[in-house]
Coordinates of C-alpha atoms in Angstrom, one line a residue:
X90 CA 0.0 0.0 0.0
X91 CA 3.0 2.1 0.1
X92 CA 2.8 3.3 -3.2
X93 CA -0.9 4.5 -3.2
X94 CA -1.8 7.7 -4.1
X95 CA -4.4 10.2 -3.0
X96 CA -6.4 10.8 -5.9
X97 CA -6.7 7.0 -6.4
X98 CA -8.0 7.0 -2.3
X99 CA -10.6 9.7 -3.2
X100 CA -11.8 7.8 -6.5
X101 CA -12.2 4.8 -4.8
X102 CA -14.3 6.8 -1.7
X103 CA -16.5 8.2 -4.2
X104 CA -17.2 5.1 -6.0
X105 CA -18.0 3.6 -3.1
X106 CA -20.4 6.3 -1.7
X107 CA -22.4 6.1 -4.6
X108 CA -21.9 2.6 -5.7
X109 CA -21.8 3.4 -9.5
X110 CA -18.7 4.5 -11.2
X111 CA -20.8 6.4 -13.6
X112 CA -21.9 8.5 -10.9
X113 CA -18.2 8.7 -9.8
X114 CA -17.1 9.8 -12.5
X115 CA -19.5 12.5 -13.1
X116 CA -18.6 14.4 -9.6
X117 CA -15.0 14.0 -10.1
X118 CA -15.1 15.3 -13.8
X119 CA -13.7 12.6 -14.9
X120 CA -14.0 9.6 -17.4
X121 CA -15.8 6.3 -16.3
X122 CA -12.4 4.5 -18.2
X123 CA -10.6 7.1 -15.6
X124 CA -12.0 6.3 -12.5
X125 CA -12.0 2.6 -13.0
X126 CA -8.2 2.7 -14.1
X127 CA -8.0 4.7 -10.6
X128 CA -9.5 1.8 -8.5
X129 CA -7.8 -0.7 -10.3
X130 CA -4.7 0.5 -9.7
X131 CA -5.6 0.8 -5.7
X132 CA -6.8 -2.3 -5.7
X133 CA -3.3 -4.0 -7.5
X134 CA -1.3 -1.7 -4.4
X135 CA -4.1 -3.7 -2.1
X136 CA -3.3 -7.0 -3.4
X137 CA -7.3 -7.6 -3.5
X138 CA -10.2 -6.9 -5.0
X139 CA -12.0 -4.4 -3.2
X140 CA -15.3 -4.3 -5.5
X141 CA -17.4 -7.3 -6.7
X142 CA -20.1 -7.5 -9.4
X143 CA -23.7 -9.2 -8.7
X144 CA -25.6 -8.9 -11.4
X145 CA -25.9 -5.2 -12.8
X146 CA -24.6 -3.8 -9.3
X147 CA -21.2 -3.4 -7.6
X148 CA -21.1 -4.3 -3.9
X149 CA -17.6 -3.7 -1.4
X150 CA -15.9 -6.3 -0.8
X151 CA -15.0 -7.5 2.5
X152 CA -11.2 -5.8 1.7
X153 CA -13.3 -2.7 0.3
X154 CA -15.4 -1.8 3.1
X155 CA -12.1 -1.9 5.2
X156 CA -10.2 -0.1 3.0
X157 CA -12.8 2.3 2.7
X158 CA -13.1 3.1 6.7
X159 CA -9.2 3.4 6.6
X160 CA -9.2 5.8 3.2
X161 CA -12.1 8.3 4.6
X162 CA -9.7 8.7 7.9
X163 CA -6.7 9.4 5.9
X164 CA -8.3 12.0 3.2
X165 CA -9.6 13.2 6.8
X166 CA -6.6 14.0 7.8
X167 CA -5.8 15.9 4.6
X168 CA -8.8 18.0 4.8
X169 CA -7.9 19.5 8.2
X170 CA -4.6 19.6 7.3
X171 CA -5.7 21.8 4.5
X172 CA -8.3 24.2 7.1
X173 CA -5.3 24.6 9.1
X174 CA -3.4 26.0 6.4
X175 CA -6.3 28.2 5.3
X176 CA -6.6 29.6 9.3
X177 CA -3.2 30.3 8.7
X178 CA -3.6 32.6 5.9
X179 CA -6.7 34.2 7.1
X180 CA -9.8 35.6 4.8
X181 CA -7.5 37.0 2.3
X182 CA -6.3 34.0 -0.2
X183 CA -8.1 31.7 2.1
X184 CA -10.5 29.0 0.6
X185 CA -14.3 29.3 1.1
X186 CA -15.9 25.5 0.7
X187 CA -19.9 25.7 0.7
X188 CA -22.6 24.0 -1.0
X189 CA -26.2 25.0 -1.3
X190 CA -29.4 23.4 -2.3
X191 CA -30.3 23.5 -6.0
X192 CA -32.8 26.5 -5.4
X193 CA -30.4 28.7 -4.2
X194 CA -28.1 28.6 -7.5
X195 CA -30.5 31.2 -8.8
X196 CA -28.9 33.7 -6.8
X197 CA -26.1 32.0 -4.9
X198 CA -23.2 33.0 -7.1
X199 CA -24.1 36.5 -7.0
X200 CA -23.5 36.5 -3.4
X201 CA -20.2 34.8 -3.6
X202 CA -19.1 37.6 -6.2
X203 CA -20.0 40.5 -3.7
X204 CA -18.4 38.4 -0.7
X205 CA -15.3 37.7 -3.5
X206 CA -15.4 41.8 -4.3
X207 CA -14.9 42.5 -0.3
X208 CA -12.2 40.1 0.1
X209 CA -9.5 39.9 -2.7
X210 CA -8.0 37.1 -3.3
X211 CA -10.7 34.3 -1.8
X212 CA -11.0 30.9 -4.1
X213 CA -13.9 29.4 -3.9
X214 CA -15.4 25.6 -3.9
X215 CA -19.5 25.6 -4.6
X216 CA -21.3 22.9 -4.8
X217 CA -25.0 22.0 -5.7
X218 CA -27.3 19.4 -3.9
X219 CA -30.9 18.2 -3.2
X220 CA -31.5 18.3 0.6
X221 CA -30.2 14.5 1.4
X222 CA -26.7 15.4 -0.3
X223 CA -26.3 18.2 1.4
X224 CA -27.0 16.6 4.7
X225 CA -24.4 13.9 3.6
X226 CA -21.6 16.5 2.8
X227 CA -22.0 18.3 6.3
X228 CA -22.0 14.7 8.3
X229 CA -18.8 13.4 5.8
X230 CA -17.2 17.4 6.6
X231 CA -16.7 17.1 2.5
X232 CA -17.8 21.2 3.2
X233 CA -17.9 23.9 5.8
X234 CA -21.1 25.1 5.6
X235 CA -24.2 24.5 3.9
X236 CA -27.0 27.1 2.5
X237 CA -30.5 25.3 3.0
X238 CA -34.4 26.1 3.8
X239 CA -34.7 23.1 5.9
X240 CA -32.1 22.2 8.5
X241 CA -31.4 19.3 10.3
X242 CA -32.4 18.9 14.0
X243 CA -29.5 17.5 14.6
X244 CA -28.2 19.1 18.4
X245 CA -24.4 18.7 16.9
X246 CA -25.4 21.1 13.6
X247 CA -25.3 25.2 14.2
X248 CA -28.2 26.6 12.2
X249 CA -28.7 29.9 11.8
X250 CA -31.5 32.0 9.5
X251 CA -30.3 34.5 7.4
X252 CA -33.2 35.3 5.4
X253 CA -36.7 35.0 4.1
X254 CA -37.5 32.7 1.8
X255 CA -40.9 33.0 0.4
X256 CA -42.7 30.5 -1.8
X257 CA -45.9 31.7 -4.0
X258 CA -48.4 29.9 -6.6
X259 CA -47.3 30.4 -10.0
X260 CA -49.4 31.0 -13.3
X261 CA -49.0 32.2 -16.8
X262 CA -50.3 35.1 -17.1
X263 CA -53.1 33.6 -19.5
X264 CA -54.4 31.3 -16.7
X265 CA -58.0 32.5 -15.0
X266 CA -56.9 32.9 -11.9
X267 CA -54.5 35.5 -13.5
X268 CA -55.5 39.2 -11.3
X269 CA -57.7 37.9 -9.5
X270 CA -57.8 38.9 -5.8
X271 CA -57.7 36.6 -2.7
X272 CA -58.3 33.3 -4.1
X273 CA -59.4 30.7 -1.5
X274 CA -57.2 27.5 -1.1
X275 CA -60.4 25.5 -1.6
X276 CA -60.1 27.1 -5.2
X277 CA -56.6 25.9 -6.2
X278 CA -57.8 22.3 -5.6
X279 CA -59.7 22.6 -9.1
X280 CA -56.5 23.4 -11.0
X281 CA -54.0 20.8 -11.9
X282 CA -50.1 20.9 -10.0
X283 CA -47.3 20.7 -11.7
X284 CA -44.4 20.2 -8.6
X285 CA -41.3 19.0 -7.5
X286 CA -40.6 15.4 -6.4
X287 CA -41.8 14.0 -3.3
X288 CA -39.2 14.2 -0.7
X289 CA -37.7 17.4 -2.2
X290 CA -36.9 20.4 -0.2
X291 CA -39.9 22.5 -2.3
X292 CA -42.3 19.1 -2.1
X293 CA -41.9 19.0 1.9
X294 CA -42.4 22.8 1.7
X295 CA -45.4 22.7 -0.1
X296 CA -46.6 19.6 2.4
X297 CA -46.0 22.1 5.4
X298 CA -47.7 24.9 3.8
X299 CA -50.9 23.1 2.5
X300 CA -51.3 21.1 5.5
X301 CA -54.4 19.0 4.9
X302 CA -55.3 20.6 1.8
X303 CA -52.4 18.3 0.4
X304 CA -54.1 15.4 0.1
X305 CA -56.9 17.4 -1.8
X306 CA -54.3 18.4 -4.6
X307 CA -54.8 17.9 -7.7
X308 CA -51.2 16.5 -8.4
X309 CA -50.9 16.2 -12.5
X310 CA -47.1 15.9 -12.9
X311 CA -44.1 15.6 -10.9
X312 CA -40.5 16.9 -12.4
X313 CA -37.2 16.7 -10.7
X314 CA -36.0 20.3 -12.7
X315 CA -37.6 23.8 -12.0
X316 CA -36.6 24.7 -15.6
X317 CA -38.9 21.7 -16.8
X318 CA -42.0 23.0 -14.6
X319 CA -41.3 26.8 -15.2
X320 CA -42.1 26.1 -19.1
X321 CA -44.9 23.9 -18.0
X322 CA -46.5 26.5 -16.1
X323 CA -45.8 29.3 -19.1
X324 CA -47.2 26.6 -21.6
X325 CA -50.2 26.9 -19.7
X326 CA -50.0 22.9 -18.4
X327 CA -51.2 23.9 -14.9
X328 CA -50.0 26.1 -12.1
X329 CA -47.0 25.5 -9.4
X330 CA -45.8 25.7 -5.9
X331 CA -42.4 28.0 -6.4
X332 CA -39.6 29.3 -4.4
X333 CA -39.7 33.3 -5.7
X334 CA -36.1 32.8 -5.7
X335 CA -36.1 30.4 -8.6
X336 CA -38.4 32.7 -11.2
X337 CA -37.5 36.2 -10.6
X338 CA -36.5 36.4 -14.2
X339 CA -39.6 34.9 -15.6
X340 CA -41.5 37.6 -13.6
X341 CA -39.6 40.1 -14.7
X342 CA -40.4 39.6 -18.4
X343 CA -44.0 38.6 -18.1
X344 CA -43.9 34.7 -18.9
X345 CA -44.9 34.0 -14.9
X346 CA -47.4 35.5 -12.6
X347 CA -47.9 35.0 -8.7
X348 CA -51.5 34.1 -7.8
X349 CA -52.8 36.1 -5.4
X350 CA -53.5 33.3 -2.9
X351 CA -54.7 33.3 0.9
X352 CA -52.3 32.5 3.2
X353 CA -49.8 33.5 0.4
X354 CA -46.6 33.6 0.4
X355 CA -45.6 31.2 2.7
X356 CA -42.5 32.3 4.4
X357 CA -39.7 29.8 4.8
X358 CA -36.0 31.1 5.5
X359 CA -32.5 30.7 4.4
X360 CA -29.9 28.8 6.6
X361 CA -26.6 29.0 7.0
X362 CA -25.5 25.3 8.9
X363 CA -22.1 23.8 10.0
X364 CA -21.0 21.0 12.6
X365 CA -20.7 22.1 15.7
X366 CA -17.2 21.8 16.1
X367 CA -16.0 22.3 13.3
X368 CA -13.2 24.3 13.3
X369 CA -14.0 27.0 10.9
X370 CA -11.4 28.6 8.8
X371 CA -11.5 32.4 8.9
X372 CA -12.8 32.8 5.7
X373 CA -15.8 30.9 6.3
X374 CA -16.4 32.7 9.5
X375 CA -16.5 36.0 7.7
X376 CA -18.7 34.4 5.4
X377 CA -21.6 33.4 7.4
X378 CA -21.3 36.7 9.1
X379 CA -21.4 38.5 5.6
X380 CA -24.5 36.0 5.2
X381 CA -26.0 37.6 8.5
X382 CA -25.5 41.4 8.5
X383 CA -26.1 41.8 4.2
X384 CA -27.5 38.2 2.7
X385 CA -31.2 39.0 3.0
X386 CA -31.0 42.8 1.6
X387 CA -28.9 41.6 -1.6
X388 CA -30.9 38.6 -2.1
X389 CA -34.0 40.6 -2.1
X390 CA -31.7 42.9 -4.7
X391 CA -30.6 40.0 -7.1
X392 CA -34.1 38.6 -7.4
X393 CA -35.9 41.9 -7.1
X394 CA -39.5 40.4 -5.1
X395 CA -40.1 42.7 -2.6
X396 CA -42.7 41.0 0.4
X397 CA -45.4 43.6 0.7
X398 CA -46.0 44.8 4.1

């Protein structure tokens, strides 16, 4: 094992974590042929196979799952090696590492350009999950801190809200409902739903904000992408269940209108999340503090939806 190498640990890890090497190889930006000449060269340094086939699946071996509990301590020990280089060079030309949830990419990088135009010099690492990935990333410390709507309960995660996140019912502006004033929720159950996946972050939103009008809901199509139900909607395919984040453009040019709903918008908020003791290098700490004194004015700026009083 002497003559392993780090990139082929961290191939190996991620193969493993997701069982595919398809799926490796697209988070590592790499080539299937690649990854699997990575593993195979790990498992000729191992002397044993650390992957076996059943069927169309790959399973760990008995040598794998060890070497996997042995490779996640060492590429451990690199990560922290790496924060405690970044503490020692501060926020300037120190290295932020966050991920978000995919309905914050609409405005996410805008943030990190302000935060990057403050403090010269910063590289960044971003990264884009559903809700369970994310959750994943903070336990496996694969990131420092995490932007999400719904945070864990976990006692050993810090949460911390840093602003509103509404959601609204969506139309094209051909629909019926289209100006008309205070609609009743008993209403909406006549029109067909297109909405996010159950288990998504915006699906257990939408559960928590209908509360036992859900089952009522007329549910016509669900779609894993908001691009795919944004054209829905303007095609005039039915009406949605939206962050306002994730269609400030399409309001802006007239292919989207909100609904003027009871008990709408429903307000969620923004979260800023980390380990509890995780040792935070400086520039994530000034950050999450950028996120609390400025994120909610900017992102209110970037997606121009102002919350009526």
């Amino acid at each position: 094992m002497k003559n392993a190498t780090l990139r082929q640990l961290k191939t190996f890890e991620t193969v493993a974590r997701h069982l595919s090497y398809s799926r490796a190889a697209e988070e590592l930006h790499l080539t299937q042929p690649a990854v699997s000449l990575q593993v195979k060269q790990l498992e000729e340094h191992a002397g044993l196979p650390l992957f076996e086939q059943l069927g169309k699946k790959i399973y760990l071996t008995a040598a794998g799952m060890e070497m996997l509990r042995h490779g996640r301590m060492i590429i451990q020990q690199f990560r922290e090696a790496e924060d405690a280089m970044a503490q020692l060079k501060g926020v300037s030309g120190g290295r932020l590492n966050v991920a978000v949830i995919s309905a914050g990419d609409y405005f996410f990088p805008r943030l990190l350009a302000e935060f990057q135009r403050r403090h010269e010099n910063v590289s960044l690492k971003l990264t884009v999950h559903n809700r369970e990935e994310l959750l994943r990333n903070l336990q496996e410390n694969q990131t420092d801190l995490a932007i999400m709507v719904r945070p864990p309960e976990d006692p050993g995660m810090v949460r911390r809200a840093f602003a509103p996140h509404p959601y609204v019912i969506v139309a094209s502006p051909q629909h019926p409902l289209a100006g008309k004033k205070r609609i009743p929720m008993a209403r909406l159950m006549r029109e067909p739903f297109i909405v996010r996946e159950r288990g998504s972050d915006t699906w257990n939103s939408m559960q928590e904000s209908f509360g036992d009008h859900l089952a009522q809901l007329n549910v016509a199509m669900e779609i894993k992408s908001f691009e795919t139900i944004k054209q829905a909607v303007i095609a005039g395919m039915g009406i949605s269940f939206l962050s306002v984040h994730t269609i400030s453009l399409e309001l802006q040019v007239g292919n989207l209108v909100v609904l003027d709903v009871q008990g709408f918008p429903a307000m969620l908020n923004w979260y800023v999340v980390h380990r509890q003791h995780k040792q935070l290098p400086p520039v994530a700490i000034a950050f999450e503090n950028f996120l609390m004194s400025d994120g909610a004015q900017l992102i209110e700026t970037f997606t121009r939806f102002k919350l009526k009083p």
